[in-house]
mmCIF file of C-alpha atoms in Angstrom:
data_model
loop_
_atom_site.group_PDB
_atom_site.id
_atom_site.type_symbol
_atom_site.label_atom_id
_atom_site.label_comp_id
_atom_site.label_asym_id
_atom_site.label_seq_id
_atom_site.Cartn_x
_atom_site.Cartn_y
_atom_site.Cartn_z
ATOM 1 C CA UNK E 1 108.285 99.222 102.223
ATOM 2 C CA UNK E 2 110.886 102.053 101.340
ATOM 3 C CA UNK E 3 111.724 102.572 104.540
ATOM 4 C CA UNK E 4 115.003 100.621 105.545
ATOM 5 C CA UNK E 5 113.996 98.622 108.710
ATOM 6 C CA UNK E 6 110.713 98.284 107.220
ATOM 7 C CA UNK E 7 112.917 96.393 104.098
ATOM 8 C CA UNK E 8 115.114 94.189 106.818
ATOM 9 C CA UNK E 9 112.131 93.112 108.476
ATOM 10 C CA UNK E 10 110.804 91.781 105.524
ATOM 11 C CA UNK E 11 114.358 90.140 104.539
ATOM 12 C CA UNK E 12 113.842 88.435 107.992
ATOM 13 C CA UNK E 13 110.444 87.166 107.473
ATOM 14 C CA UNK E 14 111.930 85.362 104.201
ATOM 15 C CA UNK E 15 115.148 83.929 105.804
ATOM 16 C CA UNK E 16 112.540 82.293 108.701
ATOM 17 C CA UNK E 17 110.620 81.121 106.582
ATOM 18 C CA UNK E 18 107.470 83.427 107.951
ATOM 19 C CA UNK E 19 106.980 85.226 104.112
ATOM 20 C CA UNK E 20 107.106 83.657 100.971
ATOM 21 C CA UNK E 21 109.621 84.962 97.740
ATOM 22 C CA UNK E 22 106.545 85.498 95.734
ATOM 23 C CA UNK E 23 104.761 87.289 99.002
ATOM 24 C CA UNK E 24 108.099 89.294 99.092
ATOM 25 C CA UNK E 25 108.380 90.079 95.510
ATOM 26 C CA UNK E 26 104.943 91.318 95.330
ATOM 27 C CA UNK E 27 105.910 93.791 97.982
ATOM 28 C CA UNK E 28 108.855 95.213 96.774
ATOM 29 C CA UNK E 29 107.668 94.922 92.497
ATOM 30 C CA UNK E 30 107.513 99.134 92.724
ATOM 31 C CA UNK E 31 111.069 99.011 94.729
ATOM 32 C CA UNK E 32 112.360 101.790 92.535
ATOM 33 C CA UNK E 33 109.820 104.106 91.361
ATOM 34 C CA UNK E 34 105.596 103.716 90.466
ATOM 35 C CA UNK E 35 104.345 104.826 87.500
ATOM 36 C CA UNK E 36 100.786 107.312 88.368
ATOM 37 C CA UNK E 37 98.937 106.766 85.484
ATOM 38 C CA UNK E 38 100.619 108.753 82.573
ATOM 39 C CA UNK E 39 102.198 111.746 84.332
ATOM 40 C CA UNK E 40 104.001 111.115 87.056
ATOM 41 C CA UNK E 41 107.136 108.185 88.093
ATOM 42 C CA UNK E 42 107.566 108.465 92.228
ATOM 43 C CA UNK E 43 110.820 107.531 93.496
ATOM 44 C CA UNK E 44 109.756 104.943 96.324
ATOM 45 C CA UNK E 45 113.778 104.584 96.651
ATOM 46 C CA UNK E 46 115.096 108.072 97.600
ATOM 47 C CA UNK E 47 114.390 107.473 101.174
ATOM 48 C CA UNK E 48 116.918 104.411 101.028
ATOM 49 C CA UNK E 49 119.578 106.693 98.901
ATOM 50 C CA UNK E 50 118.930 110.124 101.055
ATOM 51 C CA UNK E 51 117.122 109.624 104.130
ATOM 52 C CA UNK E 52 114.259 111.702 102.615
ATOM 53 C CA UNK E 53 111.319 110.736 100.810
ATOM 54 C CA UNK E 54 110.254 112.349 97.778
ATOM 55 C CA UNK E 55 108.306 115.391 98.493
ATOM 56 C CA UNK E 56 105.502 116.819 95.892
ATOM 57 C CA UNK E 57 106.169 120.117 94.326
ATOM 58 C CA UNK E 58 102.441 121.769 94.196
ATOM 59 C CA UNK E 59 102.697 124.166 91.148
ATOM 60 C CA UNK E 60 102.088 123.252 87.775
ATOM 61 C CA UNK E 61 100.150 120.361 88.701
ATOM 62 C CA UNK E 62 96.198 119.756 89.116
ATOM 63 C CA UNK E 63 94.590 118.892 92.263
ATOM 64 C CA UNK E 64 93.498 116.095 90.808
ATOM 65 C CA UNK E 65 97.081 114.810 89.843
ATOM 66 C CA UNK E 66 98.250 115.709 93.450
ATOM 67 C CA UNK E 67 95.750 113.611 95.050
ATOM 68 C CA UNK E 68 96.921 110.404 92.801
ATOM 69 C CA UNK E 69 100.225 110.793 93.594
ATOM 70 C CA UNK E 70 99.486 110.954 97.516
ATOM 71 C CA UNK E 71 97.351 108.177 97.237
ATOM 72 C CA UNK E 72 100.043 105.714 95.812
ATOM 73 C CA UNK E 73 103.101 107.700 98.272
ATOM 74 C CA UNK E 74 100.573 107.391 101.733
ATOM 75 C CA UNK E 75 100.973 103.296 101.711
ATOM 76 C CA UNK E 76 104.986 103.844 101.678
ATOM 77 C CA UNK E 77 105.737 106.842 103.354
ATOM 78 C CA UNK E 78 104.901 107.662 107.391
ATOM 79 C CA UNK E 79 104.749 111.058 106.309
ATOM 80 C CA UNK E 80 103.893 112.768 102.677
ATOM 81 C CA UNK E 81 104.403 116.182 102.164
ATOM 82 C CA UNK E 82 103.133 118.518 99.330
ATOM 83 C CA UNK E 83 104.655 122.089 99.042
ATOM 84 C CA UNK E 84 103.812 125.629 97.771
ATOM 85 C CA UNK E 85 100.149 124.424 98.392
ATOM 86 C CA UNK E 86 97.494 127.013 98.276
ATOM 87 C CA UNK E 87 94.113 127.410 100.336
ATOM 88 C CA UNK E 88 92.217 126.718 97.312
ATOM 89 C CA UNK E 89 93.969 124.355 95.883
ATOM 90 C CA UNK E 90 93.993 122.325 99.746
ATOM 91 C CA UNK E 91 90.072 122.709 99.733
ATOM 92 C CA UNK E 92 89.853 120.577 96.771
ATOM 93 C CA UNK E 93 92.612 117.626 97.920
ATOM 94 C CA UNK E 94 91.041 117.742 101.585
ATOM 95 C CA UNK E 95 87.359 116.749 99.928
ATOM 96 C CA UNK E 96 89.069 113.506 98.431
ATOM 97 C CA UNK E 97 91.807 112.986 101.447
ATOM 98 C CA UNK E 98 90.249 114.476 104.815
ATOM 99 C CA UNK E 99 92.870 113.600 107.147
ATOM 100 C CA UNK E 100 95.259 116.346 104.945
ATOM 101 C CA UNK E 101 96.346 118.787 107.657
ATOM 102 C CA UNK E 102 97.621 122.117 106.007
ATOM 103 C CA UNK E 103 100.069 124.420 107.630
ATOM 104 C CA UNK E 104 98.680 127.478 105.641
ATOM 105 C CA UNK E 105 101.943 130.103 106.068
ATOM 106 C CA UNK E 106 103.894 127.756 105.095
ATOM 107 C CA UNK E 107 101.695 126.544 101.992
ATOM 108 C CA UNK E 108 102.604 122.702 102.812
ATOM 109 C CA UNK E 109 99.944 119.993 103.456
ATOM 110 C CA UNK E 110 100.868 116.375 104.859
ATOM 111 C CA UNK E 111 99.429 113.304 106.109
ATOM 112 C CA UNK E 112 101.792 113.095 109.198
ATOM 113 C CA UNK E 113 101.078 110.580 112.117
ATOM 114 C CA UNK E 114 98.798 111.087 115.602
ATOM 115 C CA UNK E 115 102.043 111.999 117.211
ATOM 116 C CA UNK E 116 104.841 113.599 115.272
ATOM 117 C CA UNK E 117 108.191 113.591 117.644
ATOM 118 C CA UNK E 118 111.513 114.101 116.904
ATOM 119 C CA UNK E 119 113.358 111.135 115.794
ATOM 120 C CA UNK E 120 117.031 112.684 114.855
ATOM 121 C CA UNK E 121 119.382 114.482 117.342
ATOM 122 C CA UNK E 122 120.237 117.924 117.094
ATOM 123 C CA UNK E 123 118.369 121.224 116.807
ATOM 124 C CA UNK E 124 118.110 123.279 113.949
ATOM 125 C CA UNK E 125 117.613 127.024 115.001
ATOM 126 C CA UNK E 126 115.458 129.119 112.403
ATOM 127 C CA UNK E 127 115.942 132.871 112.520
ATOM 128 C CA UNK E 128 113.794 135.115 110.410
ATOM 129 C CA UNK E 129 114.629 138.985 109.654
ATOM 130 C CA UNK E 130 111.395 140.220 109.435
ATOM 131 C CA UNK E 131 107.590 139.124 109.312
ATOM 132 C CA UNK E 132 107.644 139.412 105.731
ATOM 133 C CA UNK E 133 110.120 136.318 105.333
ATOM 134 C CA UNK E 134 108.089 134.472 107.597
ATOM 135 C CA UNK E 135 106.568 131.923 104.715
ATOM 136 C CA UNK E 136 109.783 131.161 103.823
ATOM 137 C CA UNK E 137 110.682 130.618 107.169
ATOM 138 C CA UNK E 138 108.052 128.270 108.008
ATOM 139 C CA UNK E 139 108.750 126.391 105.037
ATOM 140 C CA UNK E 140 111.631 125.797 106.328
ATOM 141 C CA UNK E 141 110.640 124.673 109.835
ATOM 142 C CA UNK E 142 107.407 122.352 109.257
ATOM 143 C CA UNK E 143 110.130 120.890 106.247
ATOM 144 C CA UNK E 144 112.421 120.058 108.942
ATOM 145 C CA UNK E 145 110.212 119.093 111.725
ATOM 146 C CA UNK E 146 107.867 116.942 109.048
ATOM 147 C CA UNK E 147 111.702 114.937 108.201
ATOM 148 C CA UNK E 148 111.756 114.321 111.947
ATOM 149 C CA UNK E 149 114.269 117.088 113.381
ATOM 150 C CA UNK E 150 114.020 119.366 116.119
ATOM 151 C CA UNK E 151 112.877 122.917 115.353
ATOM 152 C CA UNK E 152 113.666 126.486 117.252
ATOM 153 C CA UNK E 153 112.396 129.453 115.998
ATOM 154 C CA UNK E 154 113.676 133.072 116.531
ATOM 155 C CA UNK E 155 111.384 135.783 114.290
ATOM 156 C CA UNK E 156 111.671 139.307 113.271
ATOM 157 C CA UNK E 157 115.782 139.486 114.881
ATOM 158 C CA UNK E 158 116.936 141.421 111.492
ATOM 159 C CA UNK E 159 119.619 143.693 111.770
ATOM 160 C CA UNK E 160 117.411 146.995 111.439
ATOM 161 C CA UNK E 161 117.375 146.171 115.267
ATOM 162 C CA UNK E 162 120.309 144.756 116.293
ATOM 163 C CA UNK E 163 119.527 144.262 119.992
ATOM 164 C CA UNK E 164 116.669 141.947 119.064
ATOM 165 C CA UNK E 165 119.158 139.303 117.720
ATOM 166 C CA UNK E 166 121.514 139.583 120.757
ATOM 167 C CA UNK E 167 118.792 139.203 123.308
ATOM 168 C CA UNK E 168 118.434 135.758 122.221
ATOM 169 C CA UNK E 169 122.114 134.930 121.677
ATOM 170 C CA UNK E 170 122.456 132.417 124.010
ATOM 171 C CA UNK E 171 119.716 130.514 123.087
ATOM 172 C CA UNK E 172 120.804 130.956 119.403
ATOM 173 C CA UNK E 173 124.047 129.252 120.500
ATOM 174 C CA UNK E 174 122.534 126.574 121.437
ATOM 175 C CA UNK E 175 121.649 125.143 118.575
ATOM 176 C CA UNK E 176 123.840 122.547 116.036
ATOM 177 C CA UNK E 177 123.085 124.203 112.753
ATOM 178 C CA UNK E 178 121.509 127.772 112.230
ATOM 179 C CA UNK E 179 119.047 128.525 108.892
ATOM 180 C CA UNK E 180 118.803 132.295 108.199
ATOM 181 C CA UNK E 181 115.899 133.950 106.035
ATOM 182 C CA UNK E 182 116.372 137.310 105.047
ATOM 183 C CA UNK E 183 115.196 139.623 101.842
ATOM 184 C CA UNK E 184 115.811 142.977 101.718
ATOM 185 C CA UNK E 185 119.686 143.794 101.664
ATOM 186 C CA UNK E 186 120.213 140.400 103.163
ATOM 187 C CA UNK E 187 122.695 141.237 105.907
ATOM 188 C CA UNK E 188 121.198 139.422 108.477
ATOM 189 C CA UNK E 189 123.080 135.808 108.174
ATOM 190 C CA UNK E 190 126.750 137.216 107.848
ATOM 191 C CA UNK E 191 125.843 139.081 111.304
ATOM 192 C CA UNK E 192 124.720 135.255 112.625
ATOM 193 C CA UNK E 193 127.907 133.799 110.887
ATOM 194 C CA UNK E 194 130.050 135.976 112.790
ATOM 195 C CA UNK E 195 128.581 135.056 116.317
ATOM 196 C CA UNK E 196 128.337 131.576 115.767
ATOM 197 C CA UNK E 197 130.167 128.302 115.569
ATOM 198 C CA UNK E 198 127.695 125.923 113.948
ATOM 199 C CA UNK E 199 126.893 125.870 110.027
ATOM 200 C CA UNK E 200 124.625 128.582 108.951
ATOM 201 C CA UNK E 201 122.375 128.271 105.709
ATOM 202 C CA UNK E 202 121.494 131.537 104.378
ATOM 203 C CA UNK E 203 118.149 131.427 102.672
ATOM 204 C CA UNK E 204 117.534 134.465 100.717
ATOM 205 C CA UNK E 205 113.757 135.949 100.263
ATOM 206 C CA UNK E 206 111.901 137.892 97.160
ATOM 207 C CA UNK E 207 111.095 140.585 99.359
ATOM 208 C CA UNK E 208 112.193 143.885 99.143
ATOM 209 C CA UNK E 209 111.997 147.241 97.674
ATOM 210 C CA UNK E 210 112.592 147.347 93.523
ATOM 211 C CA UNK E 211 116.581 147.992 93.637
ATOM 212 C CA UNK E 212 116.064 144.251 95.605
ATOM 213 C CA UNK E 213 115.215 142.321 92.259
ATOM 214 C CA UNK E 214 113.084 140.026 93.899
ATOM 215 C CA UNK E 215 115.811 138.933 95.975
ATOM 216 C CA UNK E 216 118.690 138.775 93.562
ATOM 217 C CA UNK E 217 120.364 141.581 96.234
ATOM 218 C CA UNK E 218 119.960 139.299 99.108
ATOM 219 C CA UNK E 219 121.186 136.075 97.071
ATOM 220 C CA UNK E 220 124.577 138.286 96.122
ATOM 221 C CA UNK E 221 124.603 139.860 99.804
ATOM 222 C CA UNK E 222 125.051 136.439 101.187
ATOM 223 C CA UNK E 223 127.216 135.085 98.568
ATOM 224 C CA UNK E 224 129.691 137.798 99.307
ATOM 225 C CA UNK E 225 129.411 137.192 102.702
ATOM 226 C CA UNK E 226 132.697 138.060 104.861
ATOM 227 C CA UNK E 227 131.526 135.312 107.956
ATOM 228 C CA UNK E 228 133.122 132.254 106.908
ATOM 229 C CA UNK E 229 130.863 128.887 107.374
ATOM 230 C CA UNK E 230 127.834 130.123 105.641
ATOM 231 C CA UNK E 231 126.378 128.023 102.737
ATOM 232 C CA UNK E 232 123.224 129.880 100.497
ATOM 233 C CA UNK E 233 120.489 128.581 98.843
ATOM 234 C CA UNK E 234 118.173 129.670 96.159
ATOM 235 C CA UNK E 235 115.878 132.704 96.396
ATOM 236 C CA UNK E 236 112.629 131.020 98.712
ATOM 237 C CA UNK E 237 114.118 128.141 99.052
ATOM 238 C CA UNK E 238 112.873 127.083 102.525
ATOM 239 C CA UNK E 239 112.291 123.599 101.469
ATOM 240 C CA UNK E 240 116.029 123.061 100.309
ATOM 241 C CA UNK E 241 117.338 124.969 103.738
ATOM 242 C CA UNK E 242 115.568 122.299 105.660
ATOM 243 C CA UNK E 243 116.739 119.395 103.794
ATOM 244 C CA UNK E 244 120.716 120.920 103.997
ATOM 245 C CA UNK E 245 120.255 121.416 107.851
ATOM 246 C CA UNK E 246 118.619 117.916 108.042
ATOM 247 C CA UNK E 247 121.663 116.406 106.048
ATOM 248 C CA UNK E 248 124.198 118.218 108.323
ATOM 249 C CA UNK E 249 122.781 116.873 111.645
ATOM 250 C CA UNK E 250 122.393 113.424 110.180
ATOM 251 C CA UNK E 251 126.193 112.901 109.081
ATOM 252 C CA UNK E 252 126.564 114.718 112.396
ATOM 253 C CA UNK E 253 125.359 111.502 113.956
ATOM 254 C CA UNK E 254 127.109 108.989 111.806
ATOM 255 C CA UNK E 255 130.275 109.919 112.728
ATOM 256 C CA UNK E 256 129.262 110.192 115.944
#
């Protein structure tokens, strides 16, 4: 009932006379949020306000407080997503919720429907430097393709080899927004910036040799970038990346 033609139908139904106020009511009494017993509020309305549901952050909280809150999310939400899951912790939800499905590199499980297809246009292209950044990278994508948006990937195209980036520069092109995970130094998006025309999301990683403070290098690298059109979030923040790109493509269509 959060979902906005899900909310009109209902308005319908009243006008015609097919559903009762008090029917209605009783639908839409946890409009705004839902209290789970004593530690936790979910925000049934950020899909109206954003276009994105509100999306479980995994650490710091029990398995057993993760499986409440998908339990009251699953009845108003096609899809609900919990990230920075691990294998353990996913053994224990998946006993009380087996139709979980876990996409174990990047540590998200979801109840998702039978048949998960694109419902926004665009493409988001996903380039990854190396195999390292590759959970951060897939974070990203299964973000983006869980919220409904079509997903190319392009791994291991960092700049320590050039030639593997350019060989799939046309294809690159192609796409309407770019999201670019690097660690180490962190060059690899202001090389992507400067070939492309679309928006490009810099994602920095935690990977890296010590003088790489966990990715504090990579962060400044691509703050200081000289390719102009390149926004930068937080250090492994695939998650945010995807919800950015997502953003993009869908004012994209408005003013279409």
């Amino acid at each position: 009932m959060t979902q906005p033609e899900a909310i009109r139908l209902l308005l319908q139904a009243v006008a015609h006379g097919e559903v009762s106020p008090d029917s209605a009511l009783e639908k839409l009494k946890h409009f705004d949020f839902e209290p789970v017993e004593d530690f936790a509020r979910i925000d049934h309305h950020r899909t109206l306000r954003t276009g994105f549901p509100e999306v479980i952050w995994g650490p710091g909280k029990t398995p057993e407080q993760i499986i409440e809150i998908i339990k009251v999310m699953r009845d108003r939400n096609p899809v609900v997503m919990a990230t920075r899951i691990e294998p353990n912790v996913y053994a224990q939800l998946r006993e009380q919720i087996p139709e979980l499905r876990y996409y174990a590199l990047a540590r998200i499980c979801a109840l998702v429907p039978a048949h998960l297809e694109p419902r926004h246009s665009g493409t988001i292209g996903l380039l990854s430097a190396g195999t390292a950044d590759l959970p951060v990278a897939e974070e990203a994508a299964i973000t983006a393709e869980l919220s409904g948006f079509q997903v190319k990937r392009f791994w291991d195209v960092g700049v320590a080899g050039i030639h593997r980036l350019l060989s799939n520069r046309q294809a690159i092109a192609e796409a309407d927004v770019l999201i670019v995970v690097a660690g180490m130094e962190g060059a690899l998006p202001s090389v992507v910036g400067g070939l492309t025309d679309c928006p490009v999301i810099a994602v920095p990683t935690s990977i890296g040799y010590g003088a790489s403070f966990n990715g504090l290098a990579a962060l400044l690298t691509m703050l200081n970038s000289c390719a102009a059109g390149i926004g930068v979030v937080n250090i492994d923040n695939g998650f945010g990346a995807a919800v950015l790109a997502g953003q993009i493509l869908r004012t994209a269509q408005k003013l279409r």
